[in-house]
Amino acid sequence: MRDDGKGAERGDGRNETEEERADRRWQELVQEIRVAQTGVQILFGFLLTVVFTPHFQGLAQSDKTVYIVTVVLGSLATGALIGPVAFHRIVSGRRMKPQAVVWASRLTFTGIVLLLATLTAALYLVLTVATDNTVVPWLVAGVLAWYLLCWFVLPLWARSRYTSKD
């Protein structure tokens, strides 16, 4: 990319300054976070209520352990996905938006990975309680493969295929 002398880069078709690019990237990231935050917060809310149901006390200790791991994963995912908001609020006005975008993006990616683990563990727990245990690992593995395909494999494939090499 070339600089036009006014801080705007050429070569990406946007002709935006570093600050404009950071603003745009921040807005895009906030929209992505809204989707993930809503899902993880609803899931986490439901997970928190399970322990207070009469059926929970009758679960095997192994199922209770999976539940505890799932709640902890959900809590970590929630923290990572809300983290960019707190990060932005704390550094706002410090003229470091490009760096804030990088850190918020890292927190968001971490949150997505933790959400993947939470969903997988929650599915495992629900299916273990609801069905024949011999089928559960296969069902969970299939769903996990689907998540991995949709969330990581397809975007990485598209990124490598359609990113210009110049």
mmCIF file of C-alpha atoms in Angstrom:
data_model
loop_
_atom_site.group_PDB
_atom_site.id
_atom_site.type_symbol
_atom_site.label_atom_id
_atom_site.label_comp_id
_atom_site.label_asym_id
_atom_site.label_seq_id
_atom_site.Cartn_x
_atom_site.Cartn_y
_atom_site.Cartn_z
ATOM 1 C CA MET A 1 0.000 0.000 0.000
ATOM 2 C CA ARG A 2 1.122 3.547 -0.682
ATOM 3 C CA ASP A 3 0.661 6.645 1.399
ATOM 4 C CA ASP A 4 -0.745 9.666 -0.453
ATOM 5 C CA GLY A 5 1.029 12.113 1.846
ATOM 6 C CA LYS A 6 -2.129 12.895 3.815
ATOM 7 C CA GLY A 7 -2.166 9.747 5.904
ATOM 8 C CA ALA A 8 -4.586 7.908 3.626
ATOM 9 C CA GLU A 9 -3.462 4.558 2.320
ATOM 10 C CA ARG A 10 -4.070 3.453 -1.221
ATOM 11 C CA GLY A 11 -4.387 -0.056 -2.503
ATOM 12 C CA ASP A 12 -7.385 -1.279 -0.538
ATOM 13 C CA GLY A 13 -9.932 0.892 -2.362
ATOM 14 C CA ARG A 14 -10.999 2.708 0.798
ATOM 15 C CA ASN A 15 -8.656 5.689 0.868
ATOM 16 C CA GLU A 16 -9.053 6.107 4.627
ATOM 17 C CA THR A 17 -6.713 7.364 7.292
ATOM 18 C CA GLU A 18 -5.468 5.092 10.071
ATOM 19 C CA GLU A 19 -7.986 6.713 12.440
ATOM 20 C CA GLU A 20 -10.867 6.270 9.977
ATOM 21 C CA ARG A 21 -9.890 2.655 9.462
ATOM 22 C CA ALA A 22 -9.775 2.078 13.228
ATOM 23 C CA ASP A 23 -13.228 3.690 13.599
ATOM 24 C CA ARG A 24 -14.660 1.487 10.840
ATOM 25 C CA ARG A 25 -13.053 -1.655 12.230
ATOM 26 C CA TRP A 26 -14.346 -0.787 15.714
ATOM 27 C CA GLN A 27 -17.910 -0.414 14.427
ATOM 28 C CA GLU A 28 -17.679 -3.730 12.579
ATOM 29 C CA LEU A 29 -16.315 -5.429 15.692
ATOM 30 C CA VAL A 30 -19.079 -3.992 17.886
ATOM 31 C CA GLN A 31 -21.708 -5.419 15.524
ATOM 32 C CA GLU A 32 -20.051 -8.849 15.666
ATOM 33 C CA ILE A 33 -19.800 -8.718 19.447
ATOM 34 C CA ARG A 34 -23.514 -7.900 19.785
ATOM 35 C CA VAL A 35 -24.445 -11.168 18.111
ATOM 36 C CA ALA A 36 -22.057 -13.293 20.165
ATOM 37 C CA GLN A 37 -22.824 -11.494 23.449
ATOM 38 C CA THR A 38 -26.542 -12.082 23.121
ATOM 39 C CA GLY A 39 -26.094 -15.784 22.515
ATOM 40 C CA VAL A 40 -23.596 -16.355 25.300
ATOM 41 C CA GLN A 41 -25.585 -14.312 27.815
ATOM 42 C CA ILE A 42 -28.809 -16.219 27.132
ATOM 43 C CA LEU A 43 -26.999 -19.560 27.330
ATOM 44 C CA PHE A 44 -25.175 -18.529 30.509
ATOM 45 C CA GLY A 45 -28.448 -17.372 32.091
ATOM 46 C CA PHE A 46 -30.076 -20.723 31.425
ATOM 47 C CA LEU A 47 -27.023 -22.573 32.729
ATOM 48 C CA LEU A 48 -27.177 -20.648 35.991
ATOM 49 C CA THR A 49 -30.753 -21.785 36.628
ATOM 50 C CA VAL A 50 -30.095 -25.517 36.144
ATOM 51 C CA VAL A 51 -28.484 -25.996 39.560
ATOM 52 C CA PHE A 52 -31.703 -24.818 41.251
ATOM 53 C CA THR A 53 -33.945 -27.433 39.636
ATOM 54 C CA PRO A 54 -34.965 -30.586 41.528
ATOM 55 C CA HIS A 55 -33.617 -32.788 38.730
ATOM 56 C CA PHE A 56 -30.071 -31.429 39.227
ATOM 57 C CA GLN A 57 -29.664 -33.133 42.610
ATOM 58 C CA GLY A 58 -30.332 -36.519 40.977
ATOM 59 C CA LEU A 59 -27.572 -36.141 38.392
ATOM 60 C CA ALA A 60 -24.508 -38.352 38.548
ATOM 61 C CA GLN A 61 -21.379 -36.678 39.877
ATOM 62 C CA SER A 62 -19.794 -36.863 36.419
ATOM 63 C CA ASP A 63 -22.739 -34.902 34.982
ATOM 64 C CA LYS A 64 -22.441 -32.350 37.776
ATOM 65 C CA THR A 65 -18.756 -31.978 36.928
ATOM 66 C CA VAL A 66 -19.577 -31.405 33.256
ATOM 67 C CA TYR A 67 -22.151 -28.837 34.388
ATOM 68 C CA ILE A 68 -19.593 -26.982 36.539
ATOM 69 C CA VAL A 69 -17.077 -26.941 33.677
ATOM 70 C CA THR A 70 -19.795 -25.688 31.333
ATOM 71 C CA VAL A 71 -20.794 -22.863 33.701
ATOM 72 C CA VAL A 72 -17.165 -21.818 34.139
ATOM 73 C CA LEU A 73 -16.631 -21.859 30.357
ATOM 74 C CA GLY A 74 -19.807 -19.816 29.889
ATOM 75 C CA SER A 75 -18.632 -17.319 32.470
ATOM 76 C CA LEU A 76 -15.228 -17.009 30.781
ATOM 77 C CA ALA A 77 -16.868 -16.574 27.369
ATOM 78 C CA THR A 78 -19.166 -13.886 28.762
ATOM 79 C CA GLY A 79 -16.202 -12.056 30.257
ATOM 80 C CA ALA A 80 -14.194 -12.197 27.052
ATOM 81 C CA LEU A 81 -17.116 -11.003 24.924
ATOM 82 C CA ILE A 82 -17.986 -8.137 27.266
ATOM 83 C CA GLY A 83 -14.290 -7.297 27.739
ATOM 84 C CA PRO A 84 -14.015 -5.153 24.581
ATOM 85 C CA VAL A 85 -16.713 -2.826 25.901
ATOM 86 C CA ALA A 86 -14.859 -2.276 29.174
ATOM 87 C CA PHE A 87 -11.555 -1.981 27.309
ATOM 88 C CA HIS A 88 -12.969 0.698 25.023
ATOM 89 C CA ARG A 89 -14.521 2.589 27.904
ATOM 90 C CA ILE A 90 -11.257 2.649 29.866
ATOM 91 C CA VAL A 91 -9.027 3.732 26.956
ATOM 92 C CA SER A 92 -11.550 6.004 25.215
ATOM 93 C CA GLY A 93 -10.137 9.425 24.431
ATOM 94 C CA ARG A 94 -6.521 8.274 24.771
ATOM 95 C CA ARG A 95 -5.857 8.286 20.997
ATOM 96 C CA MET A 96 -5.175 4.589 20.879
ATOM 97 C CA LYS A 97 -8.140 3.275 18.931
ATOM 98 C CA PRO A 98 -6.025 1.206 16.488
ATOM 99 C CA GLN A 99 -4.478 -0.635 19.444
ATOM 100 C CA ALA A 100 -7.867 -0.899 21.174
ATOM 101 C CA VAL A 101 -9.302 -2.526 18.042
ATOM 102 C CA VAL A 102 -6.502 -5.105 18.040
ATOM 103 C CA TRP A 103 -7.001 -5.989 21.717
ATOM 104 C CA ALA A 104 -10.793 -6.006 21.438
ATOM 105 C CA SER A 105 -10.516 -8.276 18.418
ATOM 106 C CA ARG A 106 -8.309 -10.684 20.382
ATOM 107 C CA LEU A 107 -10.772 -10.712 23.282
ATOM 108 C CA THR A 108 -13.633 -11.338 20.861
ATOM 109 C CA PHE A 109 -11.842 -14.244 19.195
ATOM 110 C CA THR A 110 -11.034 -15.711 22.609
ATOM 111 C CA GLY A 111 -14.694 -15.309 23.557
ATOM 112 C CA ILE A 112 -15.790 -17.126 20.404
ATOM 113 C CA VAL A 113 -13.450 -20.043 21.159
ATOM 114 C CA LEU A 114 -14.762 -20.167 24.748
ATOM 115 C CA LEU A 115 -18.328 -19.998 23.424
ATOM 116 C CA LEU A 116 -17.527 -22.964 21.191
ATOM 117 C CA ALA A 117 -16.318 -24.902 24.236
ATOM 118 C CA THR A 118 -19.374 -23.834 26.252
ATOM 119 C CA LEU A 119 -21.827 -24.904 23.546
ATOM 120 C CA THR A 120 -20.057 -28.224 23.101
ATOM 121 C CA ALA A 121 -20.022 -28.954 26.841
ATOM 122 C CA ALA A 122 -23.657 -27.870 27.249
ATOM 123 C CA LEU A 123 -24.732 -30.078 24.349
ATOM 124 C CA TYR A 124 -22.804 -32.981 25.824
ATOM 125 C CA LEU A 125 -24.490 -32.499 29.199
ATOM 126 C CA VAL A 126 -27.997 -32.213 27.776
ATOM 127 C CA LEU A 127 -27.600 -35.197 25.473
ATOM 128 C CA THR A 128 -26.025 -37.321 28.214
ATOM 129 C CA VAL A 129 -29.032 -36.707 30.445
ATOM 130 C CA ALA A 130 -31.583 -37.071 27.625
ATOM 131 C CA THR A 131 -30.303 -40.033 25.558
ATOM 132 C CA ASP A 132 -28.299 -43.223 25.442
ATOM 133 C CA ASN A 133 -24.738 -42.341 26.423
ATOM 134 C CA THR A 134 -23.168 -44.440 23.655
ATOM 135 C CA VAL A 135 -24.605 -42.126 20.994
ATOM 136 C CA VAL A 136 -23.741 -38.834 22.705
ATOM 137 C CA PRO A 137 -20.039 -38.566 21.787
ATOM 138 C CA TRP A 138 -20.878 -39.112 18.119
ATOM 139 C CA LEU A 139 -23.642 -36.526 18.130
ATOM 140 C CA VAL A 140 -21.497 -33.965 19.942
ATOM 141 C CA ALA A 141 -18.535 -34.637 17.627
ATOM 142 C CA GLY A 142 -20.783 -34.075 14.603
ATOM 143 C CA VAL A 143 -22.113 -30.795 15.954
ATOM 144 C CA LEU A 144 -18.605 -29.688 16.968
ATOM 145 C CA ALA A 145 -17.386 -30.463 13.445
ATOM 146 C CA TRP A 146 -20.234 -28.325 12.087
ATOM 147 C CA TYR A 147 -19.301 -25.405 14.381
ATOM 148 C CA LEU A 148 -15.652 -25.704 13.372
ATOM 149 C CA LEU A 149 -16.597 -25.779 9.698
ATOM 150 C CA CYS A 150 -18.907 -22.739 9.936
ATOM 151 C CA TRP A 151 -16.853 -20.654 12.350
ATOM 152 C CA PHE A 152 -13.267 -21.396 11.322
ATOM 153 C CA VAL A 153 -12.722 -23.655 8.296
ATOM 154 C CA LEU A 154 -14.983 -21.821 5.844
ATOM 155 C CA PRO A 155 -13.773 -18.310 6.792
ATOM 156 C CA LEU A 156 -10.122 -19.398 6.713
ATOM 157 C CA TRP A 157 -10.637 -21.076 3.344
ATOM 158 C CA ALA A 158 -12.331 -17.952 1.940
ATOM 159 C CA ARG A 159 -9.593 -15.765 3.412
ATOM 160 C CA SER A 160 -6.831 -17.782 1.764
ATOM 161 C CA ARG A 161 -8.671 -18.112 -1.536
ATOM 162 C CA TYR A 162 -9.873 -14.548 -2.000
ATOM 163 C CA THR A 163 -7.182 -12.449 -0.306
ATOM 164 C CA SER A 164 -5.001 -10.709 -2.859
ATOM 165 C CA LYS A 165 -1.335 -11.639 -2.749
ATOM 166 C CA ASP A 166 0.101 -8.161 -3.477
#
